Every structure is written in structure tokens, then in C-alpha cells.
JSON list of C-alpha atoms in Angstrom, two decimals:
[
{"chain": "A", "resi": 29, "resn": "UNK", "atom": "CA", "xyz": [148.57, 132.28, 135.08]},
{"chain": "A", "resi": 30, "resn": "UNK", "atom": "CA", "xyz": [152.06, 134.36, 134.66]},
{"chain": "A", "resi": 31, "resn": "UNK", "atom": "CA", "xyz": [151.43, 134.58, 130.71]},
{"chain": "A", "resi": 32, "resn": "UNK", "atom": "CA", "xyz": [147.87, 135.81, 131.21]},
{"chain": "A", "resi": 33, "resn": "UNK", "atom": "CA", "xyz": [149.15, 138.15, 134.07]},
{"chain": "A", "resi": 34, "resn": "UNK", "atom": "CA", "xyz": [151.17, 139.20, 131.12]},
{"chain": "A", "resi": 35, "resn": "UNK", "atom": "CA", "xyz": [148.93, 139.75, 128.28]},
{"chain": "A", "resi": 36, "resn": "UNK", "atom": "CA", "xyz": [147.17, 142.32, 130.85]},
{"chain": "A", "resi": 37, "resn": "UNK", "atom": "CA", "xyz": [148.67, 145.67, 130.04]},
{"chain": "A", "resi": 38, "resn": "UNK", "atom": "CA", "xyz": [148.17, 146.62, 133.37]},
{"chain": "A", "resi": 39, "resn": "UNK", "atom": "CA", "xyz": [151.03, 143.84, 134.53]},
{"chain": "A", "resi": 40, "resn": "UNK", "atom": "CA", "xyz": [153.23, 142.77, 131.89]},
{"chain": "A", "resi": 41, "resn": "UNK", "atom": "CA", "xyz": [156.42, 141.02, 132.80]},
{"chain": "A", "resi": 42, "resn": "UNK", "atom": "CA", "xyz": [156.99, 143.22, 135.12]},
{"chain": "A", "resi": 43, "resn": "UNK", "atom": "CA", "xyz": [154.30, 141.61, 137.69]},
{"chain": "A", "resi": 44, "resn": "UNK", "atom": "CA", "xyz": [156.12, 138.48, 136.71]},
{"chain": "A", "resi": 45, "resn": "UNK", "atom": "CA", "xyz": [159.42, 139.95, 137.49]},
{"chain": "A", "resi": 46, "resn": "UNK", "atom": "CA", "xyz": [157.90, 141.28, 140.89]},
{"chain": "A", "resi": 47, "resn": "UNK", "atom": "CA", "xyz": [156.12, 137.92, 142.23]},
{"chain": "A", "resi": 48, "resn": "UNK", "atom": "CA", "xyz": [158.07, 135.59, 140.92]},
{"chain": "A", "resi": 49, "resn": "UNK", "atom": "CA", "xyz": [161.21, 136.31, 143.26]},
{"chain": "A", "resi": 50, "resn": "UNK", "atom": "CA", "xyz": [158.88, 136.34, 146.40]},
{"chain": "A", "resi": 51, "resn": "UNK", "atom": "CA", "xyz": [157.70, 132.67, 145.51]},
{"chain": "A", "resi": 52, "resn": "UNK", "atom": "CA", "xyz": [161.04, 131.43, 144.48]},
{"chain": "A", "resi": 53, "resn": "UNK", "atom": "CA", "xyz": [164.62, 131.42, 145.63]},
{"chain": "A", "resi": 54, "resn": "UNK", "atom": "CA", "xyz": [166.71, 133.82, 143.32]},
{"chain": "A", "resi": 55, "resn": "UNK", "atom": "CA", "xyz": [167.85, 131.25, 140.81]},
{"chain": "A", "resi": 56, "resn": "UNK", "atom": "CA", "xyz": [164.93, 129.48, 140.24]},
{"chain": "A", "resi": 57, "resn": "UNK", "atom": "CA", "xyz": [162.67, 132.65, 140.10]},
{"chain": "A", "resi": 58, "resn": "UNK", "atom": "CA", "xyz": [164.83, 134.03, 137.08]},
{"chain": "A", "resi": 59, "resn": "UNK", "atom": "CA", "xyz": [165.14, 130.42, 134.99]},
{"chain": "A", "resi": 60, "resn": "UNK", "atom": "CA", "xyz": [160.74, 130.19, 135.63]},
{"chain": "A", "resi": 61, "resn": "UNK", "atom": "CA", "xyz": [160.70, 133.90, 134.19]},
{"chain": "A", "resi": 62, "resn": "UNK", "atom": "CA", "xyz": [163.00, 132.97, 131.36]},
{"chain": "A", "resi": 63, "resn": "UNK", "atom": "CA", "xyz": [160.45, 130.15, 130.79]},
{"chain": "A", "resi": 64, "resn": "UNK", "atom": "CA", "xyz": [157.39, 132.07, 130.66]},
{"chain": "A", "resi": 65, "resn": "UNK", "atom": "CA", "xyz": [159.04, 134.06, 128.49]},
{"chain": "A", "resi": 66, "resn": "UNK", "atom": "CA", "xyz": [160.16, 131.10, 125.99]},
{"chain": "A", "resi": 67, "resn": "UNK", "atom": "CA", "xyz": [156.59, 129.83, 126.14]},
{"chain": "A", "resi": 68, "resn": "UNK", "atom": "CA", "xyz": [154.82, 133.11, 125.62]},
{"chain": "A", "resi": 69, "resn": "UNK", "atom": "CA", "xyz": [157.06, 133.38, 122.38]},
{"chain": "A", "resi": 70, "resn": "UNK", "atom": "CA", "xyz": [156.37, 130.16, 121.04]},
{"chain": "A", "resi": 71, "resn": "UNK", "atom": "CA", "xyz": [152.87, 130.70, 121.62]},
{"chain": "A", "resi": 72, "resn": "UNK", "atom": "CA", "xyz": [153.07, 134.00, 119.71]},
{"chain": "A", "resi": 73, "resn": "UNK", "atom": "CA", "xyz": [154.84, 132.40, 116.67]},
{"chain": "A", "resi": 74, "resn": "UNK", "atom": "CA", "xyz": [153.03, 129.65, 116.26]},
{"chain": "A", "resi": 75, "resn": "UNK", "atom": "CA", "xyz": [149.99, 132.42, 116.28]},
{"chain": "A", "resi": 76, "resn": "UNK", "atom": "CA", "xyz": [152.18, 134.43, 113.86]},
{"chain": "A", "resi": 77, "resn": "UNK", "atom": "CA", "xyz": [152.78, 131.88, 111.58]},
{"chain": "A", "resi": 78, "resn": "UNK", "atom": "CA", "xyz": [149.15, 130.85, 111.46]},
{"chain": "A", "resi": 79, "resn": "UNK", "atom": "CA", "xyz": [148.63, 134.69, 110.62]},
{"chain": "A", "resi": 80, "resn": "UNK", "atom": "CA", "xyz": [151.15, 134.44, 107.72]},
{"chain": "A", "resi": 81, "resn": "UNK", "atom": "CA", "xyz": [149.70, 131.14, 106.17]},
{"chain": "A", "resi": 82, "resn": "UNK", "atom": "CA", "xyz": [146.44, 132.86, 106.57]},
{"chain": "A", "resi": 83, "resn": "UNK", "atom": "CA", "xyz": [147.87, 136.11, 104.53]},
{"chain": "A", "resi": 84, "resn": "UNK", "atom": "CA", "xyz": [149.47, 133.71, 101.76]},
{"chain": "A", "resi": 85, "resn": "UNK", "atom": "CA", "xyz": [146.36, 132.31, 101.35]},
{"chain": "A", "resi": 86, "resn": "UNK", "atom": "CA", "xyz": [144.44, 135.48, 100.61]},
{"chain": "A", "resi": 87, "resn": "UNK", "atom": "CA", "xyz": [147.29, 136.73, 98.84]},
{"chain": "A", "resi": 88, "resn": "UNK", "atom": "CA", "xyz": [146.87, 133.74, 96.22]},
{"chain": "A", "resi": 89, "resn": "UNK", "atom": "CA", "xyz": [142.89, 133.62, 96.02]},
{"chain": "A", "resi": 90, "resn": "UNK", "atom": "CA", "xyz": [143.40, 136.87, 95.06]},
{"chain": "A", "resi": 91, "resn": "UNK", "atom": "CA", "xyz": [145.76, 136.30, 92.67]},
{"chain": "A", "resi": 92, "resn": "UNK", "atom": "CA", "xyz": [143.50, 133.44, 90.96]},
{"chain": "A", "resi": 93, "resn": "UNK", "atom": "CA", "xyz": [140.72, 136.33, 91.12]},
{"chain": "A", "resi": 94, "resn": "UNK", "atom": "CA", "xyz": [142.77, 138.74, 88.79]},
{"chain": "A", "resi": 95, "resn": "UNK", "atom": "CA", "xyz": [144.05, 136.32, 86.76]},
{"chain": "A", "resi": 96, "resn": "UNK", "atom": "CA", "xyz": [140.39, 134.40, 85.88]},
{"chain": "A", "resi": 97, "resn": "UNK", "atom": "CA", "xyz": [138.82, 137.69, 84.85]},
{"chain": "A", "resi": 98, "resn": "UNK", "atom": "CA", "xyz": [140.00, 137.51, 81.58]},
{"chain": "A", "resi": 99, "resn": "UNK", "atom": "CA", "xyz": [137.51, 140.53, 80.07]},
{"chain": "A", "resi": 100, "resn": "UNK", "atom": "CA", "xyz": [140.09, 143.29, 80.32]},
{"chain": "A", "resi": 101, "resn": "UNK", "atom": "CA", "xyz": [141.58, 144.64, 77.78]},
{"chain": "A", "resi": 102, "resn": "UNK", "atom": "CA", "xyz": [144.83, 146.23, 77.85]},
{"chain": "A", "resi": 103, "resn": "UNK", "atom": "CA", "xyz": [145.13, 149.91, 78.70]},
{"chain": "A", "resi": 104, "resn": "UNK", "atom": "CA", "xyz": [146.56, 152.49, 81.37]},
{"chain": "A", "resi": 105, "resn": "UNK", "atom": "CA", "xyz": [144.23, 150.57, 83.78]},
{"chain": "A", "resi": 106, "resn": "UNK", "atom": "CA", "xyz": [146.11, 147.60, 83.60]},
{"chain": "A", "resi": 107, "resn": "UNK", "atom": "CA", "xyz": [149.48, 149.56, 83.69]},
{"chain": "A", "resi": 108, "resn": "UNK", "atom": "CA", "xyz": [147.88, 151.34, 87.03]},
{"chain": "A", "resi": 109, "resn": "UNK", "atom": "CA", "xyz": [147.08, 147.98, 88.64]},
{"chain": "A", "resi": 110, "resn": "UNK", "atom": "CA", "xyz": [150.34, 146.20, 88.04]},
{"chain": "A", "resi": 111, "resn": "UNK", "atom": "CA", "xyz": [151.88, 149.25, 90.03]},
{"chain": "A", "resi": 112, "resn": "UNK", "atom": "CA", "xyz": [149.96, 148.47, 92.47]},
{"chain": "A", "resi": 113, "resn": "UNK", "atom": "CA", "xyz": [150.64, 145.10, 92.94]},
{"chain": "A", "resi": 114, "resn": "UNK", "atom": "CA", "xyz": [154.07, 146.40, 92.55]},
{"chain": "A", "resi": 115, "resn": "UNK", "atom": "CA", "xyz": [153.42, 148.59, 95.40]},
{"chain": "A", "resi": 116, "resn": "UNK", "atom": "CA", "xyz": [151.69, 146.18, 97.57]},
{"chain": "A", "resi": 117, "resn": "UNK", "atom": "CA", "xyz": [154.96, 143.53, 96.88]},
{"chain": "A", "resi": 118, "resn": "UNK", "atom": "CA", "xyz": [156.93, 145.99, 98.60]},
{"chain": "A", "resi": 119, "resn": "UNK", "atom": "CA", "xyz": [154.88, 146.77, 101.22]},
{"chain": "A", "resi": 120, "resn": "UNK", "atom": "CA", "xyz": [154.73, 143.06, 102.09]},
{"chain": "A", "resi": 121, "resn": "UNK", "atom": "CA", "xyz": [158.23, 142.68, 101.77]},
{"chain": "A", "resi": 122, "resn": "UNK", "atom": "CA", "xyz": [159.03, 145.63, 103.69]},
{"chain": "A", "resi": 123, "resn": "UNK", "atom": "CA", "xyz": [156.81, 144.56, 106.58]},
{"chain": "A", "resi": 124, "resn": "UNK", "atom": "CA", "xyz": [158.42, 141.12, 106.78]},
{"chain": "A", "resi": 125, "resn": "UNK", "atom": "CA", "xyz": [162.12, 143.48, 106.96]},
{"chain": "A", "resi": 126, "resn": "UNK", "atom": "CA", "xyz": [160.15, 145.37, 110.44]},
{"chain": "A", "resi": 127, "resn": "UNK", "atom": "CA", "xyz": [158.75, 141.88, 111.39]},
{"chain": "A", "resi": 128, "resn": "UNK", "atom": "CA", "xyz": [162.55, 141.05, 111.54]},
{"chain": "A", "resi": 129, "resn": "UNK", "atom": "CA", "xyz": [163.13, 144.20, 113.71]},
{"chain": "A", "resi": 130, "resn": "UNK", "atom": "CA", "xyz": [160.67, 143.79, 116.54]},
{"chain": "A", "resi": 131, "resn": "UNK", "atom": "CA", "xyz": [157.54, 141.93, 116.58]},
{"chain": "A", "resi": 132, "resn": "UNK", "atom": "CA", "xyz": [154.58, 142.76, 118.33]},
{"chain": "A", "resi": 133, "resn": "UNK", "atom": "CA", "xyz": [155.32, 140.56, 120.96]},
{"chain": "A", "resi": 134, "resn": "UNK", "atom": "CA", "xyz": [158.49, 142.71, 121.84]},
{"chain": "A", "resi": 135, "resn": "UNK", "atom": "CA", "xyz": [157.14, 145.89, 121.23]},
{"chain": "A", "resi": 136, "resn": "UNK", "atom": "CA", "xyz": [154.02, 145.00, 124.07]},
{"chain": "A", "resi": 137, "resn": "UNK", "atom": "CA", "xyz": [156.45, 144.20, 126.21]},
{"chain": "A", "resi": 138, "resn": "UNK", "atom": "CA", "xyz": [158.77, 147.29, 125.60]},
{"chain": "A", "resi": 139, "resn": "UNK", "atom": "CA", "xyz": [156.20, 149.93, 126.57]},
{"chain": "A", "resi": 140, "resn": "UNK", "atom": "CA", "xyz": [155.32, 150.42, 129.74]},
{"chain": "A", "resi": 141, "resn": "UNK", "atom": "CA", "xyz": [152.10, 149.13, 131.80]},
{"chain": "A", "resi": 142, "resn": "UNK", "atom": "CA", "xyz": [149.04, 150.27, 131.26]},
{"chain": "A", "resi": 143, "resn": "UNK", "atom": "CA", "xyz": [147.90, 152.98, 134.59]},
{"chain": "A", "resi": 144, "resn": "UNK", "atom": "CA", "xyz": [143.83, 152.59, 134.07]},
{"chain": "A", "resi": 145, "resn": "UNK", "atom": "CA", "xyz": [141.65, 155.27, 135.65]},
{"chain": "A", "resi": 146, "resn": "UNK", "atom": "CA", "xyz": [140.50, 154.57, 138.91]},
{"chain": "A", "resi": 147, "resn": "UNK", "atom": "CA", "xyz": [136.78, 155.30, 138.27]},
{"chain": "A", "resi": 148, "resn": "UNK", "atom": "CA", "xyz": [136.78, 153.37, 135.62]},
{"chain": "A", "resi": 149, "resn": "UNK", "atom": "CA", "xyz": [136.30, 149.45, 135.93]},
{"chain": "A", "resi": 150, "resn": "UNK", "atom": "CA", "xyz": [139.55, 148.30, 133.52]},
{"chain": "A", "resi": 151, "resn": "UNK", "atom": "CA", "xyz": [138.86, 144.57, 131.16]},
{"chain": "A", "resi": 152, "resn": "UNK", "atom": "CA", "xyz": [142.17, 143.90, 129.51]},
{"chain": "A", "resi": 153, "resn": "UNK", "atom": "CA", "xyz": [139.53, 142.08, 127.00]},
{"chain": "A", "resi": 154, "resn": "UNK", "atom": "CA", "xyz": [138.36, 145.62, 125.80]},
{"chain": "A", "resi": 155, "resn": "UNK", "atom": "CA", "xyz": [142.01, 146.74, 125.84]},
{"chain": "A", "resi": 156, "resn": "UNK", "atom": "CA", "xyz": [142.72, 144.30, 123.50]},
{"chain": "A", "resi": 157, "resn": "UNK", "atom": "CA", "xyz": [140.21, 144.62, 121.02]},
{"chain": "A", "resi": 158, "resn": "UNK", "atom": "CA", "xyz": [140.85, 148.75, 121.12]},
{"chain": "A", "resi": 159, "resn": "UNK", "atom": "CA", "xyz": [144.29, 147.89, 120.40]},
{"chain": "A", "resi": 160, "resn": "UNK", "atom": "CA", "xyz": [143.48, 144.96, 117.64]},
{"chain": "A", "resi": 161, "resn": "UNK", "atom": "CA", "xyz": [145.22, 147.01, 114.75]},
{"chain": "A", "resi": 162, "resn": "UNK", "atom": "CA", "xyz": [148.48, 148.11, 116.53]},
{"chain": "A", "resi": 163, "resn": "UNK", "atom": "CA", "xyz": [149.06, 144.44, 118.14]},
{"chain": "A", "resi": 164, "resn": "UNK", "atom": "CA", "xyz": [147.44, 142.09, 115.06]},
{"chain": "A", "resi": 165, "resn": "UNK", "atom": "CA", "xyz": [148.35, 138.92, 116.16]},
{"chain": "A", "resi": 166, "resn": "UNK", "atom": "CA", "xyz": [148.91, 139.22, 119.77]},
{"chain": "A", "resi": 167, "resn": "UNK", "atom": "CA", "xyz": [145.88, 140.12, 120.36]},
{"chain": "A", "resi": 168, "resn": "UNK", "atom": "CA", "xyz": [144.01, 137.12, 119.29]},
{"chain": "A", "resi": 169, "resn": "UNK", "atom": "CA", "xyz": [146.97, 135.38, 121.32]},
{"chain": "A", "resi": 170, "resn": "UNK", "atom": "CA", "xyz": [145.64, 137.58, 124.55]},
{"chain": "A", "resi": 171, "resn": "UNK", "atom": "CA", "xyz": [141.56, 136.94, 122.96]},
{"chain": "A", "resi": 172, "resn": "UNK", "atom": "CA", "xyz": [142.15, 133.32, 123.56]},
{"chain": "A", "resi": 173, "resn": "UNK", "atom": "CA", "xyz": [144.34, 133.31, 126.75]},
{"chain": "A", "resi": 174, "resn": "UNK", "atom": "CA", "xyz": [142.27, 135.65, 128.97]},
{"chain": "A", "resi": 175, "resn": "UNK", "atom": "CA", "xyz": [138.71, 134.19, 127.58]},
{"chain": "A", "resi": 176, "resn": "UNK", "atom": "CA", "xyz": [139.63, 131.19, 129.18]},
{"chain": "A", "resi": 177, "resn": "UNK", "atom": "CA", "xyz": [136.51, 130.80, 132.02]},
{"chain": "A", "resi": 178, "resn": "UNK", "atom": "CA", "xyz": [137.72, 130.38, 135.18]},
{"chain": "A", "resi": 179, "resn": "UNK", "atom": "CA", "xyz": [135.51, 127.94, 137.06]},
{"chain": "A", "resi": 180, "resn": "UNK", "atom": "CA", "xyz": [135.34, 126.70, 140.12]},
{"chain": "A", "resi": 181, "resn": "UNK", "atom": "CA", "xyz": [137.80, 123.71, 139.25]},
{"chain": "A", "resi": 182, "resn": "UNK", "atom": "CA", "xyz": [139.81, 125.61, 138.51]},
{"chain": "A", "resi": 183, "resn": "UNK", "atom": "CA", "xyz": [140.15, 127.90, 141.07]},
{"chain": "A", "resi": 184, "resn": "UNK", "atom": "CA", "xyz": [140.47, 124.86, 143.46]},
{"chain": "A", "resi": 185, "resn": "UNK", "atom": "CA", "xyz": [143.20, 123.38, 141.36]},
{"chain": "A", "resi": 186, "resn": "UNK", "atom": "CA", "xyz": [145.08, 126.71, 141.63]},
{"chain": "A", "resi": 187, "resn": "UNK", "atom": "CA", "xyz": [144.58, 126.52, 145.10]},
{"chain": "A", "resi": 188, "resn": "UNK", "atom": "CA", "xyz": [145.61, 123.36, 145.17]},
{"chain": "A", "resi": 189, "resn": "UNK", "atom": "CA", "xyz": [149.10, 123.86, 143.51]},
{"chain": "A", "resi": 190, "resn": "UNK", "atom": "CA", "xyz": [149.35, 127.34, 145.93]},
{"chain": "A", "resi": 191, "resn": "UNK", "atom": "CA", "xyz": [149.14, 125.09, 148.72]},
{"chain": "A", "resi": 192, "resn": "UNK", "atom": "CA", "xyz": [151.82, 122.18, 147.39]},
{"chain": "A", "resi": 193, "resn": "UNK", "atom": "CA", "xyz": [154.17, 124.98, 146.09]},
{"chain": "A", "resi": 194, "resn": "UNK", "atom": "CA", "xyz": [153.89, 126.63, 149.83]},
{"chain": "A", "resi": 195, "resn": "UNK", "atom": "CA", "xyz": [154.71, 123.10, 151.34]},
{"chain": "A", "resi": 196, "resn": "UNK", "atom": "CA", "xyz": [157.38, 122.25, 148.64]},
{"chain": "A", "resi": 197, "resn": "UNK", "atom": "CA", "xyz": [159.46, 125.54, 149.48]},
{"chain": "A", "resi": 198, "resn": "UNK", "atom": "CA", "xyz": [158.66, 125.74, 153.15]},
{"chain": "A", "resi": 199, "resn": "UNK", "atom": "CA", "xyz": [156.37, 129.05, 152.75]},
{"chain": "A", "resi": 200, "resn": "UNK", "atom": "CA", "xyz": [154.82, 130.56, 155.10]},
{"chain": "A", "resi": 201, "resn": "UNK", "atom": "CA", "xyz": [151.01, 131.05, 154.86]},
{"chain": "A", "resi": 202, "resn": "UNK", "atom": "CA", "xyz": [150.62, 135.32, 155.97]},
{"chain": "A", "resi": 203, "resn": "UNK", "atom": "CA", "xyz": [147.22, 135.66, 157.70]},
{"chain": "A", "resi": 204, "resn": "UNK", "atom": "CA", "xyz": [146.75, 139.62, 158.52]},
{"chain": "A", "resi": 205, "resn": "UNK", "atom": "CA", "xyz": [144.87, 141.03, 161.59]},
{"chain": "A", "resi": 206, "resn": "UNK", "atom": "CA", "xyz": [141.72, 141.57, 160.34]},
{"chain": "A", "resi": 207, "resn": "UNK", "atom": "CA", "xyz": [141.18, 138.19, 159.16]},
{"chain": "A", "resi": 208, "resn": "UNK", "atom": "CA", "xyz": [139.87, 134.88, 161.11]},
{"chain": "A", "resi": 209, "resn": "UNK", "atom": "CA", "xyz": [142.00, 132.22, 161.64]},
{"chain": "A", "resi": 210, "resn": "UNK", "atom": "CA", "xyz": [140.72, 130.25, 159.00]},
{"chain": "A", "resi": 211, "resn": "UNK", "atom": "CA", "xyz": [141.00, 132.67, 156.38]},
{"chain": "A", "resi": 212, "resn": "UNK", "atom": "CA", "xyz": [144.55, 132.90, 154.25]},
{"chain": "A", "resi": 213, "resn": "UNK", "atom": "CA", "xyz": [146.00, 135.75, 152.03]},
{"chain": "A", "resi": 214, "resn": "UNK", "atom": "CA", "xyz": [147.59, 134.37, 148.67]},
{"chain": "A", "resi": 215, "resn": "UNK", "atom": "CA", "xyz": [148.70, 137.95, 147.56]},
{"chain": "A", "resi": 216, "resn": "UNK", "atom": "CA", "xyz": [149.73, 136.16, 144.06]},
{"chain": "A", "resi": 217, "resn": "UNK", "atom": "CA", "xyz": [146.06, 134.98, 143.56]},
{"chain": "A", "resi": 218, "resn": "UNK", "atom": "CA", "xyz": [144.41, 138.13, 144.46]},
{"chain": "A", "resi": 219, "resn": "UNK", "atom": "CA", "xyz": [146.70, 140.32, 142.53]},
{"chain": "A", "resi": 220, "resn": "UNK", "atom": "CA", "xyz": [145.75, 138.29, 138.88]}
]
């Protein structure tokens, strides 16, 4: 739940950051946030390198492509298009250098959260696939995170681990006025 509360723009880490210390005592709350974090990156670079082997691949199918047309005969044309792969070398290259710099991941996280517009109904889904070409690979990371259907299961086990996480800490359940006895306010669950 914290990593998809993540991949929305309109909570980042810094929802994490927020709940996290109101569920857990000072020390844990900042090694569970460190451990979101480590997952979330592993997650990402095992998307990233999926996203590499997948531009190797291309890369060399269309390398066989060139090299099996062998009707071409040698002029300025060819001279053009051995710039170009030149060119496109270096671009690769030069990504891989900014890569090195900051990945997407970082970046994301960097900018600030999203502020939707109130009359608008916000889907971080849509937000994701408007921003496909600035975050590449993070996006499919978020595609496949926040398509996850909820069901009813699963609601109950979150509920479930909300109550043993309120008993394991000694939490105490907040009920406000305008609710009946039975009913219970898990800020955390309502928020995401």
C-alpha cells in the first residue's frame, strides 16, 4: 500500500513520510520508510533492466535488418546512414551517462506532488499514461502497481493487518462524534 500511495503523484513519499510516524514509534517509522524506499528501487531496476534488455534487443534486430539487405550499393546514402548510426551510438551512450545522473525514479520523487483540480475527479492511472514519455519505465512500474483490483479479500485482509498492527503497538481505535459506536476511522485506509 505505501509504494502505491507513492506512485500517486498526488502523495509521493511524502504521504509516507506523514503516516508512517503516526503508526510507528520514531525509529521504526524511519527504518519501514527506508524500506519502502529500498523495495520501490529494486522494483524499478529490475523494471529498468527489463527495459534495457528489451532496447538491446531491438537495437540488434535492427542491426541484422541493415546488415541482410545486401542491395545497396555504395554512395553518399550509405555515408549519411553510418552518421547516423554514429549519431544514434552517442545518443545511447549519452543517455546511459544521464541514466547515471538521476533516474526516473529519483526525478518522480524530486518534484513535488501533484495539486489536482477540485472539480475534476483525479486517476493517477491517466496521470501516468499522460506522463508515459517523461517517466518511461516508471510508469509501467505504476501501470502494474495501481491496476492491481482491489477486492473484497483484500480489503478484509488490510483490515485485518490494521487491526493486528493496532493491537501489536497498543493503538488506539479514534471513533469521531458523528459516527455510531460500531463504526471506526482508519485515517491511513481512507486517505489511499
Amino acid at each position: 500500500m505505501a509504494i502505491a500511495a507513492i506512485l500517486d503523484p498526488r502523495f509521493k513519499l511524502v504521504f509516507v513520510r506523514f503516516c508512517f510516524p503516526k503508526i510507528y514509534q520514531e525509529a521504526e517509522a524511519t527504518k519501514n520508510i527506508e524500506y519502502v524506499q529500498r523495495i520501490l528501487k529494486e522494483i524499478y531496476d529490475v523494471y529498468l533492466h527489463e527495459h534495457n534488455l528489451n532496447l538491446k534487443e531491438q537495437d540488434l534486430a535492427s542491426k541484422s535488418q541493415e546488415s541482410s539487405s545486401s542491395n545497396r550499393s555504395i554512395c553518399a546514402v550509405d555515408v549519411e546512414e553510418d552518421g547516423v548510426e554514429i549519431w544514434e551510438s552517442f545518443l545511447k551512450s549519452a543517455e546511459t551517462v544521464l541514466q547515471l545522473v538521476k533516474s526516473e525514479l529519483e526525478m518522480y520523487l524530486e518534484e513535488g506532488v501533484y495539486i489536482p483540480n477540485k472539480n475534476i475527479e483525479f486517476n493517477a492511472l491517466d496521470w501516468w499514461k499522460a506522463n508515459t514519455l517523461k517517466y518511461n519505465v516508471l510508469s509501467k512500474v505504476a501501470k502494474d502497481i495501481l491496476s492491481t483490483p482491489i477486492t473484497a479479500e483484500t480489503v478484509q485482509k488490510l483490515l485485518c493487518g490494521v487491526d493486528w498492527v493496532i493491537s501489536m503497538y497498543g493503538l488506539k481505535k479514534k471513533c469521531g462524534d458523528d459516527q455510531n459506536e460500531g463504526e471506526v476511522e482508519i485515517t491511513l485506509l481512507e486517505a489511499i
